[in-house]
Amino acid sequence: MAQINKNFEKLPGSYLFAEIARRTAAYQEANPDASLIKLGIGDVTQPLVPAVIEAMHEAVDEQGVAETLKGYGPYEGYDFLREAIRDHDYRARGVDIALDEIFISDGAKSDCGNIGDIFAKDNKIAVCDPVYPVYVDSNAMEGRAGEYDVDAEAWTNIHYMPTTAENGFFPAIPDIHVDIIYLCSPNNPTGTVLDRDQLRAWVDYANDNDAVIMFDAAYERFITEDDIPHSIFEIEGAKSCAIEFRSFSKTAGFTGMRCGYTVIPHDLVRQGQSLNEMWLRRQSTKFNGASYIIQKGASAIYTSEGKRQIEETIRFYLENARIIKDGLEKCGLQVFGAVNSPYVWCKTPEGIGSWEFFNRLLEEANVITTPGAGFGPAGEGYIRLTGFGERPATKEAVSRIRRMLS
Ligand code: PLP
């Protein structure tokens, strides 16, 4: 008999967004006239920018001609995109990354999830709490998370690092040994960032403990404050202890296009093995590269026109986030994020839990948010809203919430 991966049986309930969709659908069915505003899931609403569309049209035409047809591409991605990333995302910020340290993929979710292939099962994992669920669930699927403790809502082999208003959203350096640490800045879901000193503390910990930091910089383009690092490789010593994930999803509206990349420096060696070489081996076995057309589209965001256009869209989402933050603050709520992130992280009113507040917002304001508790136990007492909506809907949602709370 074929034996299944029993780790899947340990995974708790449904995926957070599936549960939100279920509750939303049930409410809509019972209230067909309700006009719901979705500020829950972090998906984009603005169209792809003209520079990207133009580049992809050209790439489509190339595929229609034998002489320019591209079949299987390089597993690591086309040089035209890797060179643009090296020059614009790194060299321009004083970071020297080699071309063969960059791996193009179909998105950061795949890479964050698949990276576990190159690590043993018995590593001790550390994650922030609350956290982007993919890090935890993918480790659980691979049997690295231990057992799921229903009461604690936590996995036994995962070290949870609360990041809350009380500790300034800084995951404390653990006093135990951990091997693999997931950090995300700007953070999903809290919308907060790690500054240079905070990242330096983690890089020092990782180098001292032969640990590896998985640094998720999917929202890097939303950073507006000058001194916040955009890459962990801006921190001295990071090349020997960190892997960085980036995504074109929120940067350039690529959620439906699928493109991202991962940087693994040659200096990152564990047990005598180059993790860069291991990842290349993994990718060349299980991945046949991101689509040529999509990579052409992604490379267009590095032209001066493309850059200007995506920056305009990012400013639009940030302005939405600011509108939400200001509106909620005027209701007397405590609100975080929004400054370097499209996410707004809001403390629920005294005595009201995450899911309870989610339900009230759904039923009384017809606004869909994401309950903070869905991102981990320390997310209890918060909700997340996103700046990815349309402007009128965003403003209307804020007015409805203000009416509800007044
Ligand atoms: N990392 C974080 C923190 C995210 O929030 C997301 C998407 O929501 C991703 C990675 C996934 O990005 P992609 O669309 O490139 O797979």
Tab-separated table of C-alpha atoms and ligand atoms in Angstrom:
chain	number	residue	atom	x	y	z
A	1	MET	CA	0.000	0.000	0.000
A	2	ALA	CA	1.217	3.485	-0.787
A	3	GLN	CA	2.135	5.181	2.487
A	4	ILE	CA	1.098	8.790	2.776
A	5	ASN	CA	2.967	11.638	4.417
A	6	LYS	CA	1.407	11.409	7.882
A	7	ASN	CA	2.612	14.887	8.749
A	8	PHE	CA	-0.344	16.243	6.796
A	9	GLU	CA	-2.685	14.656	9.347
A	10	LYS	CA	-1.149	16.797	12.069
A	11	LEU	CA	-1.917	20.079	10.274
A	12	PRO	CA	-4.647	21.991	12.116
A	13	GLY	CA	-7.973	22.911	10.436
A	14	SER	CA	-8.260	24.888	7.316
A	15	TYR	CA	-5.885	27.487	6.027
A	16	LEU	CA	-6.652	30.910	7.519
A	17	PHE	CA	-7.898	32.505	4.331
A	18	ALA	CA	-10.094	29.519	3.576
A	19	GLU	CA	-11.793	30.005	6.950
A	20	ILE	CA	-12.284	33.721	6.267
A	21	ALA	CA	-13.719	32.897	2.838
A	22	ARG	CA	-16.064	30.356	4.431
A	23	ARG	CA	-17.377	32.822	7.027
A	24	THR	CA	-17.698	35.557	4.406
A	25	ALA	CA	-19.595	33.314	1.994
A	26	ALA	CA	-21.955	32.163	4.749
A	27	TYR	CA	-22.681	35.780	5.711
A	28	GLN	CA	-23.198	36.842	2.098
A	29	GLU	CA	-25.553	33.949	1.481
A	30	ALA	CA	-27.644	34.888	4.479
A	31	ASN	CA	-27.484	38.585	3.525
A	32	PRO	CA	-27.463	38.718	-0.277
A	33	ASP	CA	-27.955	42.515	-0.353
A	34	ALA	CA	-24.957	43.275	1.848
A	35	SER	CA	-22.179	45.042	-0.050
A	36	LEU	CA	-18.972	43.679	1.444
A	37	ILE	CA	-15.640	45.470	1.247
A	38	LYS	CA	-12.627	43.180	1.251
A	39	LEU	CA	-9.633	44.466	3.182
A	40	GLY	CA	-8.607	40.987	4.254
A	41	ILE	CA	-6.446	39.000	1.881
A	42	GLY	CA	-3.346	40.777	0.592
A	43	ASP	CA	-4.060	40.696	-3.118
A	44	VAL	CA	-3.478	43.590	-5.483
A	45	THR	CA	-6.220	45.495	-7.315
A	46	GLN	CA	-4.338	47.885	-9.597
A	47	PRO	CA	-3.504	46.771	-13.161
A	48	LEU	CA	-0.017	45.848	-14.286
A	49	VAL	CA	1.889	48.952	-15.363
A	50	PRO	CA	2.248	49.788	-19.090
A	51	ALA	CA	6.004	49.061	-19.196
A	52	VAL	CA	5.382	45.496	-17.996
A	53	ILE	CA	2.501	44.936	-20.427
A	54	GLU	CA	4.585	46.226	-23.325
A	55	ALA	CA	7.546	43.985	-22.453
A	56	MET	CA	5.285	40.956	-22.199
A	57	HIS	CA	3.586	41.710	-25.526
A	58	GLU	CA	7.020	41.791	-27.160
A	59	ALA	CA	7.940	38.512	-25.462
A	60	VAL	CA	4.706	36.890	-26.673
A	61	ASP	CA	5.513	37.949	-30.227
A	62	GLU	CA	8.992	36.452	-29.900
A	63	GLN	CA	7.424	33.148	-28.923
A	64	GLY	CA	5.495	33.166	-32.213
A	65	VAL	CA	8.649	33.124	-34.334
A	66	ALA	CA	10.951	30.095	-34.622
A	67	GLU	CA	14.132	32.206	-34.533
A	68	THR	CA	13.219	33.893	-31.241
A	69	LEU	CA	11.230	31.099	-29.608
A	70	LYS	CA	12.381	30.329	-26.084
A	71	GLY	CA	11.864	26.787	-24.909
A	72	TYR	CA	13.023	25.586	-21.511
A	73	GLY	CA	14.846	28.449	-19.863
A	74	PRO	CA	17.731	28.386	-17.394
A	75	TYR	CA	16.695	26.834	-14.061
A	76	GLU	CA	18.128	29.867	-12.260
A	77	GLY	CA	16.357	32.397	-14.504
A	78	TYR	CA	17.405	34.509	-17.481
A	79	ASP	CA	20.490	36.679	-17.147
A	80	PHE	CA	18.644	39.804	-18.324
A	81	LEU	CA	16.480	39.662	-15.180
A	82	ARG	CA	19.222	38.530	-12.820
A	83	GLU	CA	21.487	41.329	-14.013
A	84	ALA	CA	18.738	43.898	-13.448
A	85	ILE	CA	18.167	42.532	-9.936
A	86	ARG	CA	21.879	42.511	-9.142
A	87	ASP	CA	22.343	46.093	-10.330
A	88	HIS	CA	19.132	47.754	-9.140
A	89	ASP	CA	18.070	45.806	-6.053
A	90	TYR	CA	21.553	45.254	-4.636
A	91	ARG	CA	24.450	47.175	-6.219
A	92	ALA	CA	22.437	50.406	-6.106
A	93	ARG	CA	22.180	49.929	-2.328
A	94	GLY	CA	25.877	49.143	-1.934
A	95	VAL	CA	25.445	45.356	-1.767
A	96	ASP	CA	27.560	43.151	-3.989
A	97	ILE	CA	25.637	40.051	-5.060
A	98	ALA	CA	26.939	37.778	-7.843
A	99	LEU	CA	24.699	36.731	-10.717
A	100	ASP	CA	24.850	33.071	-9.763
A	101	GLU	CA	23.706	33.883	-6.235
A	102	ILE	CA	20.289	34.908	-7.650
A	103	PHE	CA	17.619	32.301	-8.450
A	104	ILE	CA	14.455	33.403	-10.268
A	105	SER	CA	11.313	31.503	-9.360
A	106	ASP	CA	7.544	31.527	-9.725
A	107	GLY	CA	7.170	33.430	-6.456
A	108	ALA	CA	8.363	33.783	-2.894
A	109	LYS	CA	5.725	31.428	-1.523
A	110	SER	CA	7.165	28.512	-3.485
A	111	ASP	CA	10.698	29.377	-2.447
A	112	CYS	CA	9.868	29.889	1.250
A	113	GLY	CA	8.039	26.575	1.189
A	114	ASN	CA	10.531	24.612	-0.903
A	115	ILE	CA	13.718	25.779	0.798
A	116	GLY	CA	13.124	23.122	3.452
A	117	ASP	CA	14.229	20.522	0.881
A	118	ILE	CA	17.863	21.403	1.528
A	119	PHE	CA	17.636	21.138	5.337
A	120	ALA	CA	17.519	18.095	7.582
A	121	LYS	CA	14.396	17.155	9.509
A	122	ASP	CA	15.865	17.707	12.947
A	123	ASN	CA	16.583	21.408	12.817
A	124	LYS	CA	15.058	23.619	15.495
A	125	ILE	CA	12.936	26.288	13.827
A	126	ALA	CA	12.218	29.799	15.125
A	127	VAL	CA	9.411	31.968	13.808
A	128	CYS	CA	7.898	35.274	14.782
A	129	ASP	CA	4.451	35.133	16.297
A	130	PRO	CA	2.272	36.284	14.526
A	131	VAL	CA	3.721	34.943	11.287
A	132	TYR	CA	3.064	34.400	7.566
A	133	PRO	CA	1.616	30.871	7.840
A	134	VAL	CA	3.661	29.336	5.009
A	135	TYR	CA	6.864	29.095	7.068
A	136	VAL	CA	5.208	27.046	9.800
A	137	ASP	CA	2.975	24.863	7.648
A	138	SER	CA	5.697	23.936	5.163
A	139	ASN	CA	7.984	22.850	8.018
A	140	ALA	CA	5.106	20.889	9.535
A	141	MET	CA	4.500	19.079	6.227
A	142	GLU	CA	8.128	18.046	6.160
A	143	GLY	CA	8.008	16.704	9.717
A	144	ARG	CA	10.223	19.408	11.140
A	145	ALA	CA	7.653	21.073	13.392
A	146	GLY	CA	7.063	18.269	15.895
A	147	GLU	CA	3.515	17.765	17.171
A	148	TYR	CA	0.689	20.280	17.094
A	149	ASP	CA	-0.487	21.273	20.569
A	150	VAL	CA	-4.123	22.280	20.093
A	151	ASP	CA	-4.397	24.128	23.418
A	152	ALA	CA	-1.254	26.150	22.887
A	153	GLU	CA	-2.029	26.512	19.137
A	154	ALA	CA	1.650	25.832	18.602
A	155	TRP	CA	4.060	23.166	17.304
A	156	THR	CA	6.364	21.526	19.796
A	157	ASN	CA	9.556	21.883	17.745
A	158	ILE	CA	8.946	25.464	16.748
A	159	HIS	CA	10.242	28.276	18.893
A	160	TYR	CA	7.701	31.104	18.729
A	161	MET	CA	8.990	34.628	19.206
A	162	PRO	CA	6.158	36.986	20.107
A	163	THR	CA	6.281	40.265	18.209
A	164	THR	CA	3.712	42.555	19.739
A	165	ALA	CA	3.244	46.191	20.633
A	166	GLU	CA	4.714	45.371	24.068
A	167	ASN	CA	8.152	44.452	22.670
A	168	GLY	CA	8.132	46.930	19.791
A	169	PHE	CA	7.561	44.063	17.330
A	170	PHE	CA	11.128	42.868	17.771
A	171	PRO	CA	11.548	39.088	17.979
A	172	ALA	CA	13.772	38.590	21.024
A	173	ILE	CA	17.071	36.782	20.497
A	174	PRO	CA	16.377	33.370	22.055
A	175	ASP	CA	18.244	32.039	25.052
A	176	ILE	CA	17.992	28.562	23.525
A	177	HIS	CA	19.754	27.262	20.427
A	178	VAL	CA	17.753	27.468	17.179
A	179	ASP	CA	18.991	26.452	13.726
A	180	ILE	CA	16.671	28.092	11.242
A	181	ILE	CA	15.130	31.515	11.846
A	182	TYR	CA	12.409	33.079	9.721
A	183	LEU	CA	12.377	36.869	9.684
A	184	CYS	CA	10.137	39.032	7.551
A	185	SER	CA	10.648	42.775	7.155
A	186	PRO	CA	8.520	44.699	6.315
A	187	ASN	CA	6.495	42.183	8.186
A	188	ASN	CA	3.357	40.415	7.168
A	189	PRO	CA	1.068	40.623	9.126
A	190	THR	CA	2.168	43.405	11.499
A	191	GLY	CA	3.367	45.890	8.872
A	192	THR	CA	6.357	46.731	11.078
A	193	VAL	CA	10.045	46.722	10.086
A	194	LEU	CA	13.326	45.613	11.632
A	195	ASP	CA	15.970	48.298	11.804
A	196	ARG	CA	19.690	47.938	11.237
A	197	ASP	CA	20.621	47.228	14.869
A	198	GLN	CA	17.862	44.654	15.236
A	199	LEU	CA	18.942	42.839	12.096
A	200	ARG	CA	22.569	43.022	13.183
A	201	ALA	CA	21.683	41.288	16.443
A	202	TRP	CA	20.103	38.440	14.481
A	203	VAL	CA	22.990	38.155	12.037
A	204	ASP	CA	25.403	37.924	14.974
A	205	TYR	CA	23.252	35.261	16.623
A	206	ALA	CA	23.059	33.230	13.408
A	207	ASN	CA	26.803	33.394	12.770
A	208	ASP	CA	27.616	32.520	16.397
A	209	ASN	CA	25.240	29.529	16.308
A	210	ASP	CA	25.797	28.296	12.739
A	211	ALA	CA	22.117	29.007	12.204
A	212	VAL	CA	20.533	30.172	8.952
A	213	ILE	CA	18.198	33.167	8.665
A	214	MET	CA	15.416	32.954	6.097
A	215	PHE	CA	14.851	36.622	5.367
A	216	ASP	CA	11.581	37.364	3.606
A	217	ALA	CA	11.735	40.772	1.944
A	218	ALA	CA	8.592	40.386	-0.174
A	219	TYR	CA	7.448	43.901	0.834
A	220	GLU	CA	10.809	45.624	0.535
A	221	ARG	CA	9.568	48.164	-2.025
A	222	PHE	CA	7.094	49.578	0.478
A	223	ILE	CA	9.850	50.893	2.759
A	224	THR	CA	9.634	54.674	2.922
A	225	GLU	CA	11.857	55.461	5.914
A	226	ASP	CA	15.445	56.208	4.974
A	227	ASP	CA	17.482	54.104	7.339
A	228	ILE	CA	15.534	50.842	7.199
A	229	PRO	CA	17.513	48.059	5.465
A	230	HIS	CA	15.897	46.732	2.281
A	231	SER	CA	18.021	43.598	2.303
A	232	ILE	CA	19.562	41.558	5.068
A	233	PHE	CA	22.749	41.631	3.018
A	234	GLU	CA	23.106	45.312	3.929
A	235	ILE	CA	24.183	43.958	7.325
A	236	GLU	CA	27.812	42.949	7.666
A	237	GLY	CA	28.242	39.205	8.087
A	238	ALA	CA	24.841	38.296	6.618
A	239	LYS	CA	26.272	36.536	3.588
A	240	SER	CA	27.529	33.703	5.739
A	241	CYS	CA	24.207	33.139	7.477
A	242	ALA	CA	21.234	34.287	5.414
A	243	ILE	CA	18.990	33.461	2.490
A	244	GLU	CA	16.777	36.241	1.115
A	245	PHE	CA	13.395	35.857	-0.590
A	246	ARG	CA	11.843	38.540	-2.757
A	247	SER	CA	8.699	38.768	-4.806
A	248	PHE	CA	7.323	40.775	-7.723
A	249	SER	CA	3.789	40.140	-6.421
A	250	LYS	CA	3.238	43.263	-4.381
A	251	THR	CA	6.118	45.222	-5.903
A	252	ALA	CA	4.659	45.098	-9.395
A	253	GLY	CA	1.205	43.524	-9.143
A	254	PHE	CA	2.456	40.056	-10.120
A	255	THR	CA	0.239	38.003	-7.803
A	256	GLY	CA	-1.408	36.440	-10.837
A	257	MET	CA	1.731	36.444	-12.998
A	258	ARG	CA	4.011	34.576	-10.604
A	259	CYS	CA	7.601	35.698	-10.298
A	260	GLY	CA	10.001	36.099	-7.416
A	261	TYR	CA	13.589	35.368	-6.560
A	262	THR	CA	15.859	34.002	-3.879
A	263	VAL	CA	19.415	35.015	-3.093
A	264	ILE	CA	21.789	32.442	-1.597
A	265	PRO	CA	25.344	33.737	-1.218
A	266	HIS	CA	28.316	31.473	-1.934
A	267	ASP	CA	29.592	32.241	1.564
A	268	LEU	CA	26.663	30.361	3.068
A	269	VAL	CA	28.144	26.971	3.887
A	270	ARG	CA	26.901	24.464	6.460
A	271	GLN	CA	28.519	21.094	7.215
A	272	GLY	CA	30.966	21.736	4.384
A	273	GLN	CA	28.195	22.149	1.798
A	274	SER	CA	27.409	25.254	-0.223
A	275	LEU	CA	23.696	25.960	0.204
A	276	ASN	CA	23.809	27.814	-3.105
A	277	GLU	CA	24.924	24.631	-4.896
A	278	MET	CA	22.353	22.561	-3.043
A	279	TRP	CA	19.569	24.941	-4.052
A	280	LEU	CA	20.696	24.885	-7.696
A	281	ARG	CA	20.646	21.098	-7.550
A	282	ARG	CA	17.167	21.181	-6.015
A	283	GLN	CA	15.796	23.682	-8.512
A	284	SER	CA	17.280	21.932	-11.533
A	285	THR	CA	15.636	18.699	-10.400
A	286	LYS	CA	12.205	19.968	-9.399
A	287	PHE	CA	11.728	23.288	-11.230
A	288	ASN	CA	11.953	24.149	-14.919
A	289	GLY	CA	12.246	27.884	-14.559
A	290	ALA	CA	9.771	30.759	-14.540
A	291	SER	CA	8.071	31.651	-17.834
A	292	TYR	CA	10.150	33.721	-20.287
A	293	ILE	CA	7.235	36.083	-20.874
A	294	ILE	CA	6.811	36.727	-17.154
A	295	GLN	CA	10.536	37.244	-16.621
A	296	LYS	CA	10.523	39.758	-19.492
A	297	GLY	CA	7.653	41.551	-17.791
A	298	ALA	CA	9.486	41.536	-14.451
A	299	SER	CA	12.641	42.957	-16.003
A	300	ALA	CA	10.632	45.945	-17.298
A	301	ILE	CA	10.195	47.274	-13.746
A	302	TYR	CA	13.909	48.075	-13.721
A	303	THR	CA	13.698	50.481	-16.686
A	304	SER	CA	13.298	54.134	-15.722
A	305	GLU	CA	9.718	54.183	-17.054
A	306	GLY	CA	8.815	50.895	-15.358
A	307	LYS	CA	10.341	51.991	-12.069
A	308	ARG	CA	8.417	55.267	-12.101
A	309	GLN	CA	5.186	53.447	-12.911
A	310	ILE	CA	5.424	50.800	-10.183
A	311	GLU	CA	6.436	53.433	-7.640
A	312	GLU	CA	3.236	55.288	-8.415
A	313	THR	CA	1.179	52.154	-7.714
A	314	ILE	CA	3.074	51.472	-4.508
A	315	ARG	CA	2.438	55.050	-3.359
A	316	PHE	CA	-1.254	54.472	-4.077
A	317	TYR	CA	-1.369	51.382	-1.830
A	318	LEU	CA	0.634	53.142	0.887
A	319	GLU	CA	-1.799	56.059	0.788
A	320	ASN	CA	-4.683	53.598	1.247
A	321	ALA	CA	-2.884	52.135	4.239
A	322	ARG	CA	-2.373	55.626	5.654
A	323	ILE	CA	-6.083	56.433	5.211
A	324	ILE	CA	-7.005	53.257	7.111
A	325	LYS	CA	-4.483	53.924	9.873
A	326	ASP	CA	-5.590	57.548	10.352
A	327	GLY	CA	-9.261	56.581	10.309
A	328	LEU	CA	-8.860	53.850	12.894
A	329	GLU	CA	-6.697	56.040	15.112
A	330	LYS	CA	-9.450	58.651	15.063
A	331	CYS	CA	-11.721	55.949	16.541
A	332	GLY	CA	-9.260	55.648	19.416
A	333	LEU	CA	-7.745	52.362	18.257
A	334	GLN	CA	-4.049	51.597	18.531
A	335	VAL	CA	-2.671	51.061	15.026
A	336	PHE	CA	0.703	49.892	13.676
A	337	GLY	CA	2.271	49.405	10.249
A	338	ALA	CA	1.208	51.347	7.139
A	339	VAL	CA	4.346	53.516	7.033
A	340	ASN	CA	6.702	50.992	5.391
A	341	SER	CA	4.055	48.456	4.481
A	342	PRO	CA	0.680	48.051	2.803
A	343	TYR	CA	-0.541	46.329	5.984
A	344	VAL	CA	-2.296	47.944	8.911
A	345	TRP	CA	-2.171	46.048	12.211
A	346	CYS	CA	-4.814	47.208	14.622
A	347	LYS	CA	-5.373	46.356	18.270
A	348	THR	CA	-8.944	45.268	18.872
A	349	PRO	CA	-11.015	47.268	21.394
A	350	GLU	CA	-10.483	46.245	25.025
A	351	GLY	CA	-11.957	42.844	25.851
A	352	ILE	CA	-12.782	41.876	22.245
A	353	GLY	CA	-10.886	38.992	20.652
A	354	SER	CA	-9.597	38.838	17.067
A	355	TRP	CA	-12.286	36.569	15.635
A	356	GLU	CA	-15.011	38.373	17.580
A	357	PHE	CA	-13.901	41.723	16.161
A	358	PHE	CA	-13.595	40.146	12.703
A	359	ASN	CA	-17.215	38.950	12.996
A	360	ARG	CA	-18.460	42.326	14.211
A	361	LEU	CA	-16.720	44.115	11.349
A	362	LEU	CA	-18.187	41.608	8.900
A	363	GLU	CA	-21.711	41.752	10.254
A	364	GLU	CA	-22.038	45.368	11.427
A	365	ALA	CA	-19.743	47.208	8.980
A	366	ASN	CA	-19.678	44.672	6.135
A	367	VAL	CA	-15.886	45.002	6.042
A	368	ILE	CA	-13.719	41.908	5.715
A	369	THR	CA	-10.462	41.947	7.635
A	370	THR	CA	-8.084	39.233	8.808
A	371	PRO	CA	-8.146	38.190	12.476
A	372	GLY	CA	-4.668	38.494	13.960
A	373	ALA	CA	-5.104	35.232	15.880
A	374	GLY	CA	-5.048	33.409	12.543
A	375	PHE	CA	-1.360	34.301	12.217
A	376	GLY	CA	-0.402	32.793	15.565
A	377	PRO	CA	-1.298	32.984	19.268
A	378	ALA	CA	0.380	36.364	19.809
A	379	GLY	CA	-1.781	37.800	17.022
A	380	GLU	CA	-4.774	37.472	19.334
A	381	GLY	CA	-6.170	40.890	20.103
A	382	TYR	CA	-5.300	42.312	16.685
A	383	ILE	CA	-6.765	42.429	13.197
A	384	ARG	CA	-4.993	43.062	9.903
A	385	LEU	CA	-6.310	45.330	7.162
A	386	THR	CA	-4.675	45.889	3.804
A	387	GLY	CA	-4.098	48.932	1.655
A	388	PHE	CA	-4.560	46.895	-1.511
A	389	GLY	CA	-8.183	47.937	-2.082
A	390	GLU	CA	-9.633	50.490	-4.456
A	391	ARG	CA	-9.600	54.041	-3.030
A	392	PRO	CA	-13.386	54.622	-2.770
A	393	ALA	CA	-13.884	51.194	-1.162
A	394	THR	CA	-11.045	51.867	1.277
A	395	LYS	CA	-12.548	55.207	2.328
A	396	GLU	CA	-16.014	53.701	2.585
A	397	ALA	CA	-14.667	50.857	4.761
A	398	VAL	CA	-13.056	53.357	7.134
A	399	SER	CA	-16.293	55.380	7.384
A	400	ARG	CA	-18.294	52.248	8.100
A	401	ILE	CA	-15.884	51.154	10.833
A	402	ARG	CA	-15.985	54.615	12.371
A	403	ARG	CA	-19.790	54.569	12.357
A	404	MET	CA	-19.775	51.099	13.897
A	405	LEU	CA	-17.468	52.134	16.711
A	406	SER	CA	-19.001	55.531	17.442
B	1	PLP	N1	6.097	36.264	1.784
B	1	PLP	C1	5.193	37.006	2.416
B	1	PLP	C2	5.525	37.566	3.740
B	1	PLP	C3	3.941	37.236	1.846
B	1	PLP	O1	3.035	37.968	2.481
B	1	PLP	C4	3.658	36.676	0.579
B	1	PLP	C5	2.364	36.865	-0.078
B	1	PLP	O2	1.388	37.262	0.459
B	1	PLP	C6	4.628	35.892	-0.019
B	1	PLP	C7	5.845	35.701	0.601
B	1	PLP	C8	4.335	35.181	-1.304
B	1	PLP	O3	4.660	35.926	-2.403
B	1	PLP	P1	4.478	35.341	-3.849
B	1	PLP	O4	3.200	35.877	-4.379
B	1	PLP	O5	5.693	35.832	-4.586
B	1	PLP	O6	4.475	33.854	-3.794
